[in-house]
Short mmCIF file of N, CA, C and O in Angstrom, two decimals:
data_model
loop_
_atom_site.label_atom_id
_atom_site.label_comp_id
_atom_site.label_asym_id
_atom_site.label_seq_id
_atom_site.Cartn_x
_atom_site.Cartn_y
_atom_site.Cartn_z
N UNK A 1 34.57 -15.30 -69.19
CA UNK A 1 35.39 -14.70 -68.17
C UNK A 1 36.81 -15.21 -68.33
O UNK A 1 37.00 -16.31 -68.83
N UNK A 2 38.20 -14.15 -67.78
CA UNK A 2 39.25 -15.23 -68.07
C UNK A 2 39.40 -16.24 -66.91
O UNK A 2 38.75 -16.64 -65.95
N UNK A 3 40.63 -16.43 -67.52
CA UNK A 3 40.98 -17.67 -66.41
C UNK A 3 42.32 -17.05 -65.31
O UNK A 3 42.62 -15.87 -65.19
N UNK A 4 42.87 -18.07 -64.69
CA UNK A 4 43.35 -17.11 -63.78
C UNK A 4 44.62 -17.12 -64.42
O UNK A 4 45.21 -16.06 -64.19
N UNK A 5 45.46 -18.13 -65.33
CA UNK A 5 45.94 -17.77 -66.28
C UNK A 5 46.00 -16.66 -67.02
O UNK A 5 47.02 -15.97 -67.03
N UNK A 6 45.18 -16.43 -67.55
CA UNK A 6 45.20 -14.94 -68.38
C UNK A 6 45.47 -13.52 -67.63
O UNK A 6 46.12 -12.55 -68.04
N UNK A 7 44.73 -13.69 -66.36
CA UNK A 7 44.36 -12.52 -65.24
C UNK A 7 45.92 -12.20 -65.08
O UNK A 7 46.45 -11.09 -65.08
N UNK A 8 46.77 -14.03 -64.87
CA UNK A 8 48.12 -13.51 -64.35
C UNK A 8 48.82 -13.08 -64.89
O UNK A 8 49.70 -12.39 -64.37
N UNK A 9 48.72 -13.34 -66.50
CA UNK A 9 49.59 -12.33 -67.79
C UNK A 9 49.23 -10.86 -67.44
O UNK A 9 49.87 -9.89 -67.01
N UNK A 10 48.02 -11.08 -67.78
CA UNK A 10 47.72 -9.47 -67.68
C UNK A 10 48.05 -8.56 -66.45
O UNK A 10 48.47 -7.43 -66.71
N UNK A 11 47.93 -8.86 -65.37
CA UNK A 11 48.78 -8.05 -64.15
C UNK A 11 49.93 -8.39 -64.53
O UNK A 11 50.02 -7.53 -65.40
N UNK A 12 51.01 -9.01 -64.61
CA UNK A 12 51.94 -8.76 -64.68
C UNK A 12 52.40 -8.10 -65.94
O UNK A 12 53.33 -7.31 -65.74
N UNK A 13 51.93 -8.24 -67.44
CA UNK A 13 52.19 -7.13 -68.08
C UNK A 13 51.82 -5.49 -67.14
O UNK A 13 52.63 -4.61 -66.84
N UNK A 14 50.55 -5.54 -66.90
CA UNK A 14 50.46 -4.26 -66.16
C UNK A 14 51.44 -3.61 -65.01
O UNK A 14 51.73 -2.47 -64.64
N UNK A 15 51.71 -4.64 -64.73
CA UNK A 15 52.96 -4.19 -63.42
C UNK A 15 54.28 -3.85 -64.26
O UNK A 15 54.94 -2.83 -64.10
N UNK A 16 54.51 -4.66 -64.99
CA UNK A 16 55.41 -3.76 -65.81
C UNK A 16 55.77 -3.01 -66.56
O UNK A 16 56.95 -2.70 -66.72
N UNK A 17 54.42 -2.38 -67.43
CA UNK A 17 54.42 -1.54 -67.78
C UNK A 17 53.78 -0.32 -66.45
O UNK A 17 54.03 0.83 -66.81
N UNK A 18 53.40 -0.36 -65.74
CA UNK A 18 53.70 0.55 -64.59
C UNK A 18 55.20 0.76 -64.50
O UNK A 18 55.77 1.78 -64.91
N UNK A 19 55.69 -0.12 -64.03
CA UNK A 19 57.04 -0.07 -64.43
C UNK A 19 58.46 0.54 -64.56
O UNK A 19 59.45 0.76 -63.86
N UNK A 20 57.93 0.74 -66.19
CA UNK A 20 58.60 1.22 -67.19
C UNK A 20 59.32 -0.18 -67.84
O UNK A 20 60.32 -0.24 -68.55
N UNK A 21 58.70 -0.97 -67.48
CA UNK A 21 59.84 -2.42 -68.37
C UNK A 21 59.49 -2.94 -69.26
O UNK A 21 58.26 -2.99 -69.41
N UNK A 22 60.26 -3.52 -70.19
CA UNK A 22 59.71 -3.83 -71.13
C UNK A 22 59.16 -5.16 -71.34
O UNK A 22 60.02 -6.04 -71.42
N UNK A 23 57.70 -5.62 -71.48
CA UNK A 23 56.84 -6.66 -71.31
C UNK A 23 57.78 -7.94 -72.20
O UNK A 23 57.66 -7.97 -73.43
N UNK A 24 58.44 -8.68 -71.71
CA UNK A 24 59.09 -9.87 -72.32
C UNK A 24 58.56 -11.37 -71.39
O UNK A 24 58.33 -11.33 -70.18
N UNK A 25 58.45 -12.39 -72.09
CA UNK A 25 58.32 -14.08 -71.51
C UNK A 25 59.09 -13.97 -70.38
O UNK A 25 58.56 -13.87 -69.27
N UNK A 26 60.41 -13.98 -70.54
CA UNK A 26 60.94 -14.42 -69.02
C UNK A 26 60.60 -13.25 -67.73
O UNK A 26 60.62 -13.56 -66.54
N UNK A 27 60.32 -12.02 -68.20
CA UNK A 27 59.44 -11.13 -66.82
C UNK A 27 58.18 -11.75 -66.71
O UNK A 27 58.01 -12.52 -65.77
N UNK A 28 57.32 -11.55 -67.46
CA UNK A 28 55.91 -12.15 -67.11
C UNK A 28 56.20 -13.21 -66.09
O UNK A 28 55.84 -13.09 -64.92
N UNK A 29 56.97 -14.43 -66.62
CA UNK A 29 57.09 -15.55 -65.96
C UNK A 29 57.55 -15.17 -64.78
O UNK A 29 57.02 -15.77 -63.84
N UNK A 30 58.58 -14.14 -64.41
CA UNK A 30 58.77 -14.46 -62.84
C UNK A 30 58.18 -13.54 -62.34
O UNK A 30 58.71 -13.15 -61.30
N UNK A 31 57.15 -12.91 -62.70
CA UNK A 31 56.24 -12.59 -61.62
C UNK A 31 55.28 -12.99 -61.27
O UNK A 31 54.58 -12.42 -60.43
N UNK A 32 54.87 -14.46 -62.04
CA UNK A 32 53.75 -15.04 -62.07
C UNK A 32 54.63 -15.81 -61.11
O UNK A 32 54.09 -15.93 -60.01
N UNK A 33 55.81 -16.35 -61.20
CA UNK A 33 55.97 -17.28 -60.23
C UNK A 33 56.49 -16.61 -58.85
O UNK A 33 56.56 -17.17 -57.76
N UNK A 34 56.79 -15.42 -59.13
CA UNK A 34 56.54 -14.38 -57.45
C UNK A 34 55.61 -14.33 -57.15
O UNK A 34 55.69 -13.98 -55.98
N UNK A 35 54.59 -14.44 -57.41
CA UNK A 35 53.20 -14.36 -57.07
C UNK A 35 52.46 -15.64 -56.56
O UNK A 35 51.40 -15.67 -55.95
N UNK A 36 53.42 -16.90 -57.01
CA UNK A 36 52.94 -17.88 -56.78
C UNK A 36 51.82 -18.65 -57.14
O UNK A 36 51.13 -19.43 -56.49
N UNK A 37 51.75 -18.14 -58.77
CA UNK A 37 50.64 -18.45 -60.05
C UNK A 37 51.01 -19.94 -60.32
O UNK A 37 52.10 -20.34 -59.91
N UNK A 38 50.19 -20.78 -60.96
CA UNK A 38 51.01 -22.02 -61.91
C UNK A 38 49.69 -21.24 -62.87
O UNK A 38 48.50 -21.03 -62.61
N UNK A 39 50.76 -20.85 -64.37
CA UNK A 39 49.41 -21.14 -65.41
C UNK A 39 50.21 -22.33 -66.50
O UNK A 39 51.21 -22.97 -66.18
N UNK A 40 49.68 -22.40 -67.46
CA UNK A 40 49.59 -22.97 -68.95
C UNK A 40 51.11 -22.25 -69.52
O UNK A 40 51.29 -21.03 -69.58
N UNK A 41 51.62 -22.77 -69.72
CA UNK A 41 53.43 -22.55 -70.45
C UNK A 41 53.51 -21.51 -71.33
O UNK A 41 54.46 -20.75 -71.49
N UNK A 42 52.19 -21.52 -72.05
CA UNK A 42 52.20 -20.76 -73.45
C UNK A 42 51.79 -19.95 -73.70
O UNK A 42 51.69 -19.53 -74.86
N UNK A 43 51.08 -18.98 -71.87
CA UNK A 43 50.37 -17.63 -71.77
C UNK A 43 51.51 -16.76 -71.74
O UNK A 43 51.52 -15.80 -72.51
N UNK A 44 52.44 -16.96 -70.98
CA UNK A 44 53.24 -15.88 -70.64
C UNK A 44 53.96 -15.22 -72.94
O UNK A 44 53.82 -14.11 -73.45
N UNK A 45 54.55 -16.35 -73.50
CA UNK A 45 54.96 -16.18 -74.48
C UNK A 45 54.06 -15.73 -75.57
O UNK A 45 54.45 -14.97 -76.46
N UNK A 46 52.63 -16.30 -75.48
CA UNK A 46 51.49 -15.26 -75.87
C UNK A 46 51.10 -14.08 -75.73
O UNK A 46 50.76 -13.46 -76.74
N UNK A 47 51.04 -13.45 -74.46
CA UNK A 47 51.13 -11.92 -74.34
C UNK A 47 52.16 -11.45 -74.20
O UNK A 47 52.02 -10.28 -73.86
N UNK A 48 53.63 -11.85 -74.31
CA UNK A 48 54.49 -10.97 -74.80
C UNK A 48 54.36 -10.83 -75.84
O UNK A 48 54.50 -9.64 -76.11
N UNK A 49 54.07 -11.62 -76.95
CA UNK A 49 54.54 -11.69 -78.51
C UNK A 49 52.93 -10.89 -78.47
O UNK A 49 52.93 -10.42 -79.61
N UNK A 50 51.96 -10.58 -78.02
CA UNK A 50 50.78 -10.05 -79.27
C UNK A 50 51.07 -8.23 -78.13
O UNK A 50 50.66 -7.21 -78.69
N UNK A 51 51.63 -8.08 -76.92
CA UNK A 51 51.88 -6.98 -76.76
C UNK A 51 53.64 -6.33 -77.17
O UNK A 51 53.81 -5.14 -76.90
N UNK A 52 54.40 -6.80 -77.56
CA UNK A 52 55.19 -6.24 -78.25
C UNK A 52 54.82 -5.12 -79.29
O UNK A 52 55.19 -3.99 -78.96
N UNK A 53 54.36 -5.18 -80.11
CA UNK A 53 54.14 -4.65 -81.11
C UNK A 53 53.11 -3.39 -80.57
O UNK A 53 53.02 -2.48 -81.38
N UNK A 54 52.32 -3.22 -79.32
CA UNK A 54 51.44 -2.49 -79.06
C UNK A 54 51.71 -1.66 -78.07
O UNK A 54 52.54 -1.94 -77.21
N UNK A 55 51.04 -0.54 -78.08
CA UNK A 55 51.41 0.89 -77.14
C UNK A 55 50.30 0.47 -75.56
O UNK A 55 49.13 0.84 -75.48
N UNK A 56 50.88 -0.19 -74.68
CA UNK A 56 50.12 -0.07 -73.47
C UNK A 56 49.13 0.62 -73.02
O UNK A 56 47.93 0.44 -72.80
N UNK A 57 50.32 1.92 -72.90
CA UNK A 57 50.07 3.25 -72.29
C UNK A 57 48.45 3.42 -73.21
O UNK A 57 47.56 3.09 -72.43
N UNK A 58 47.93 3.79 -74.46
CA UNK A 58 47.31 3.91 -75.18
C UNK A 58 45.93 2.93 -75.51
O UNK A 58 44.90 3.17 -76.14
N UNK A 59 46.41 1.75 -74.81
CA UNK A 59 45.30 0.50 -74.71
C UNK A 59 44.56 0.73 -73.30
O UNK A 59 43.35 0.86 -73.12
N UNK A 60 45.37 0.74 -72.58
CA UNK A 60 44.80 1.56 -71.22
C UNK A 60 43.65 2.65 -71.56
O UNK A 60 42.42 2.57 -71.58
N UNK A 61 44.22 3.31 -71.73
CA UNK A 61 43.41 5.14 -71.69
C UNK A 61 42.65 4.62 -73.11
O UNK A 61 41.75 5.45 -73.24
N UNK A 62 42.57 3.85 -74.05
CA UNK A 62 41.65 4.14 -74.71
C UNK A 62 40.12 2.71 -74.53
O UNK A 62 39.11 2.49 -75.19
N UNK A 63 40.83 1.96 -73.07
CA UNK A 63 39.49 0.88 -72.88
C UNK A 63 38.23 1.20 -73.13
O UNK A 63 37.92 2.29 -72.65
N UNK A 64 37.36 0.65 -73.72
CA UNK A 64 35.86 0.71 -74.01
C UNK A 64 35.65 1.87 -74.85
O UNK A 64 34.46 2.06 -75.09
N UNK A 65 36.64 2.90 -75.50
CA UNK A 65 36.63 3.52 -76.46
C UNK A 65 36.26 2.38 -77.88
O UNK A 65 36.80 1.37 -78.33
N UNK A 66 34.78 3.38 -78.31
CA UNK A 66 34.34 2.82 -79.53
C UNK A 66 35.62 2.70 -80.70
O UNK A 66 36.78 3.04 -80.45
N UNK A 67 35.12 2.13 -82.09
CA UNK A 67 35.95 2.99 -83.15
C UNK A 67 34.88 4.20 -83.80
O UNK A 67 34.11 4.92 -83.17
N UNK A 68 35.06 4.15 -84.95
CA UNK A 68 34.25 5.29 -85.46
C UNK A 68 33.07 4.71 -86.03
O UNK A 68 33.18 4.21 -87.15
N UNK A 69 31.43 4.67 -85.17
CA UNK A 69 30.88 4.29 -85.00
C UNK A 69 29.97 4.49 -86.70
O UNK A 69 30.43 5.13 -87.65
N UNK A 70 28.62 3.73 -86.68
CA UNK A 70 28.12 3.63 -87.55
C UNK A 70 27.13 5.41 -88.03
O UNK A 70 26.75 6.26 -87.23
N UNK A 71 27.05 5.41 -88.95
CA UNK A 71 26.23 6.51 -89.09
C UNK A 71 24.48 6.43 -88.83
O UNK A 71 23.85 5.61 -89.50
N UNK A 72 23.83 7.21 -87.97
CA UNK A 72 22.13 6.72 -87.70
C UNK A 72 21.70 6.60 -89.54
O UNK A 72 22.17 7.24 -90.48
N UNK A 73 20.83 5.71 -89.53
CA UNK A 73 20.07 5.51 -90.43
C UNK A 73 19.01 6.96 -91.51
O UNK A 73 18.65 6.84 -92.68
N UNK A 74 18.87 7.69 -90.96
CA UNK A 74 18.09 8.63 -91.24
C UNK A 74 18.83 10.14 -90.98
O UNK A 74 18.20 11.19 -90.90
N UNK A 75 20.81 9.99 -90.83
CA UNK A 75 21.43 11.18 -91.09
C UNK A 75 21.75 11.33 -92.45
O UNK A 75 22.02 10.37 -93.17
N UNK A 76 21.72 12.31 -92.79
CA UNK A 76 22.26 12.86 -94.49
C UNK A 76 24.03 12.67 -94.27
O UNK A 76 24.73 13.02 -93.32
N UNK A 77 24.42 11.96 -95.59
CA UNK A 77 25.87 12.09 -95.87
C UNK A 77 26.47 13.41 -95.31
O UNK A 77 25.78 14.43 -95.32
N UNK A 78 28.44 13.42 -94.56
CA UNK A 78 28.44 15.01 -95.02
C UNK A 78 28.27 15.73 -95.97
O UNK A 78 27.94 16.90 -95.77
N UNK A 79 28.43 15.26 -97.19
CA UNK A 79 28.40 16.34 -98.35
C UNK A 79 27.08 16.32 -98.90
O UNK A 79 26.95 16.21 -100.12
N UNK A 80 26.09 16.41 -98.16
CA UNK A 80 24.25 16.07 -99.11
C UNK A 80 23.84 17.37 -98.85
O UNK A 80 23.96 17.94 -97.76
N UNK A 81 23.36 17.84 -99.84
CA UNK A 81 22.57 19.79 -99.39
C UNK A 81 21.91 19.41 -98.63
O UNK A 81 21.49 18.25 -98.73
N UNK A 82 21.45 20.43 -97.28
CA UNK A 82 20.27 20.42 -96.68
C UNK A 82 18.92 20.18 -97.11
O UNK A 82 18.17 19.88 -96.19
N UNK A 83 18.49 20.23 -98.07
CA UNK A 83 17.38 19.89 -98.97
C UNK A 83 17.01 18.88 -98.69
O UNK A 83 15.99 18.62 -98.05
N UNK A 84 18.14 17.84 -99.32
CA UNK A 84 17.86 16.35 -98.95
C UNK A 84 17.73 16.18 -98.26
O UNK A 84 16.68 15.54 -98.25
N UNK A 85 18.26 16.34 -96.87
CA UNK A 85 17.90 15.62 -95.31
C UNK A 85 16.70 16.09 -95.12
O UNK A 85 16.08 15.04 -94.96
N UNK A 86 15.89 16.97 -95.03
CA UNK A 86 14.55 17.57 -94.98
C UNK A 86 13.58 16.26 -95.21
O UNK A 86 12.83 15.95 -94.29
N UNK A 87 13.59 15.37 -96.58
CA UNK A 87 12.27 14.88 -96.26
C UNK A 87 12.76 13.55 -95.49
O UNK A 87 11.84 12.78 -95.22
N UNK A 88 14.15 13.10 -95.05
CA UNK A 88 14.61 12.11 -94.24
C UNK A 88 14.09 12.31 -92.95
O UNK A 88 13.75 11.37 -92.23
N UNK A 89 13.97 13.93 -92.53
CA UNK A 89 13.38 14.56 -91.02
C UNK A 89 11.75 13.98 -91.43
O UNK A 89 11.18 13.34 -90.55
N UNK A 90 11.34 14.10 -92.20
CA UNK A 90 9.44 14.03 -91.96
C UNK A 90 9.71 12.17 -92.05
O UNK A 90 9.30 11.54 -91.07
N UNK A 91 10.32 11.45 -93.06
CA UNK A 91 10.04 10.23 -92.44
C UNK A 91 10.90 9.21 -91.37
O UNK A 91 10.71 8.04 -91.04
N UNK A 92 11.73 10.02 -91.05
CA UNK A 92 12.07 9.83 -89.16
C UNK A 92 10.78 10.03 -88.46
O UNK A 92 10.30 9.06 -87.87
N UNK A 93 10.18 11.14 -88.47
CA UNK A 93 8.89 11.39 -87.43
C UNK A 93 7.77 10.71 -87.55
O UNK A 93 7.02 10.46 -86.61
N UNK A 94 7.59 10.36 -88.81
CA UNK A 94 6.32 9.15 -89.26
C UNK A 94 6.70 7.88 -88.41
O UNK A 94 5.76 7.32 -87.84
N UNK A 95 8.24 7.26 -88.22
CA UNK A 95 8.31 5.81 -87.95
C UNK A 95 8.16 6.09 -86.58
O UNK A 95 7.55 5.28 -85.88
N UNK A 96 8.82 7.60 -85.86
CA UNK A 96 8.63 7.76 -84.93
C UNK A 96 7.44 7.51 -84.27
O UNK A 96 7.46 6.83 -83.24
N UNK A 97 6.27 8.01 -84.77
CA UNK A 97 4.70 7.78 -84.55
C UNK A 97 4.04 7.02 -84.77
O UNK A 97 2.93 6.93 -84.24
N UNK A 98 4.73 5.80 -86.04
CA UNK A 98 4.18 4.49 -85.96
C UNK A 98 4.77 3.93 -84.34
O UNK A 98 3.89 3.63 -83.54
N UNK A 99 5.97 3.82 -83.96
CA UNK A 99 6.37 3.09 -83.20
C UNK A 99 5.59 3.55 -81.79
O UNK A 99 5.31 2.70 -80.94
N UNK A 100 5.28 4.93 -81.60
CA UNK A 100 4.16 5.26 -80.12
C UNK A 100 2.95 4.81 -80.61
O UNK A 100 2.09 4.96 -79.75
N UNK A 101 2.48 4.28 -81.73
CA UNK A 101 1.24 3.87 -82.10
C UNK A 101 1.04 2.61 -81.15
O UNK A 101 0.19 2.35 -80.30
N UNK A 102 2.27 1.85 -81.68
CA UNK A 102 2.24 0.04 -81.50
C UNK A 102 2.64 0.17 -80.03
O UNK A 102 2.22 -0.82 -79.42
N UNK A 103 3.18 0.89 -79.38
CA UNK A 103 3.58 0.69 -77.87
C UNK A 103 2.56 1.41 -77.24
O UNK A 103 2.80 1.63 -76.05
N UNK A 104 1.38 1.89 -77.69
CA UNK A 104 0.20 2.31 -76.70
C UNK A 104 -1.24 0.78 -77.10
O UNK A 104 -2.26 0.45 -76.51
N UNK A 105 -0.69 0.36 -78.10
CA UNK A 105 -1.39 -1.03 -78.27
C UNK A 105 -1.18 -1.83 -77.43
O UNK A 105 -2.18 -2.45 -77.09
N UNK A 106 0.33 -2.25 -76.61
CA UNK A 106 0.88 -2.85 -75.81
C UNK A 106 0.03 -2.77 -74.58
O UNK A 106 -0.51 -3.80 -74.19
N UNK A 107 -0.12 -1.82 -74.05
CA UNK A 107 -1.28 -1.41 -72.81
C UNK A 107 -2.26 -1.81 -72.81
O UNK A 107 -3.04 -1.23 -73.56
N UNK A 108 -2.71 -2.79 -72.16
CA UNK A 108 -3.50 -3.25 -71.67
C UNK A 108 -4.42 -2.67 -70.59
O UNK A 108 -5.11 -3.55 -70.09
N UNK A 109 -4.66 -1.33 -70.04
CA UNK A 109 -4.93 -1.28 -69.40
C UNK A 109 -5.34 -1.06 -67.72
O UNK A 109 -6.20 -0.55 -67.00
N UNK A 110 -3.77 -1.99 -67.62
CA UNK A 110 -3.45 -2.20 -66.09
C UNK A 110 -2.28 -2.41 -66.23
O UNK A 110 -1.70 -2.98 -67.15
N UNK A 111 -1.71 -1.73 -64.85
CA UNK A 111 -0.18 -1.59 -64.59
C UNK A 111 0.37 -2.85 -63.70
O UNK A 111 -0.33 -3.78 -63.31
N UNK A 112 1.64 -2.70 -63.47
CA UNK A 112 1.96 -4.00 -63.19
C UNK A 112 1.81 -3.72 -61.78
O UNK A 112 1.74 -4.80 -61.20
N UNK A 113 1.73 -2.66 -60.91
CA UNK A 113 1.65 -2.66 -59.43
C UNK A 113 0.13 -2.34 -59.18
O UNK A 113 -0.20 -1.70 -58.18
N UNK A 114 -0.71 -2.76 -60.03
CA UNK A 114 -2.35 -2.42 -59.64
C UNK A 114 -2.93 -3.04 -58.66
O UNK A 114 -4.10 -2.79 -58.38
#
């Protein structure tokens, strides 16, 4: 989790880029000390210097956006003829049916509210 240090960089970058200002050490700092923060000396000059270089606006709107995720195990390349993916479909459905095999083994019998 952060600390309240970090929390206070980060709102106050956010407040100023609400803003429109441009995220620098000596703003951070006096709004942490308008706010009546004490952090660590070397947060405020830390998130100016690693958000300089970066688009806010764009870190915002793209939070918890993946990157370009992995491909499933058992999709065909784009460029593979349909042919090929065909017998990838029959042994998808085999592991598929091993795996309801082993999870009806699991059952015992009795449910947990019996």
């Amino acid at each position: 989790m952060a600390s309240v240090s970090e929390l206070a960089c980060i709102y106050s970058a956010l407040i100023l880029h609400d803003d429109e200002v441009t995220v620098t050490e000596d703003k951070i700092n006096a709004l942490i000390k308008a706010a009546g923060v004490s952090v660590e000396p070397f947060w405020p000059g830390l998130f100016a210097k690693a958000l300089a270089s970066v688009d806010i606006g764009s870190l915002i709107c793209n939070v918890g956006a993946g990157g370009g995720g992995a491909t499933p195990a058992g999709a065909a390349p784009a460029g593979a003829a349909p042919a090929a993916s065909a017998p990838a479909e029959k042994e998808e459905k085999k592991e598929e049916k091993k795996e309801e095999s082993e999870e009806s083994d699991d059952d015992m019998g009795f449910g947990l509210f019996d």
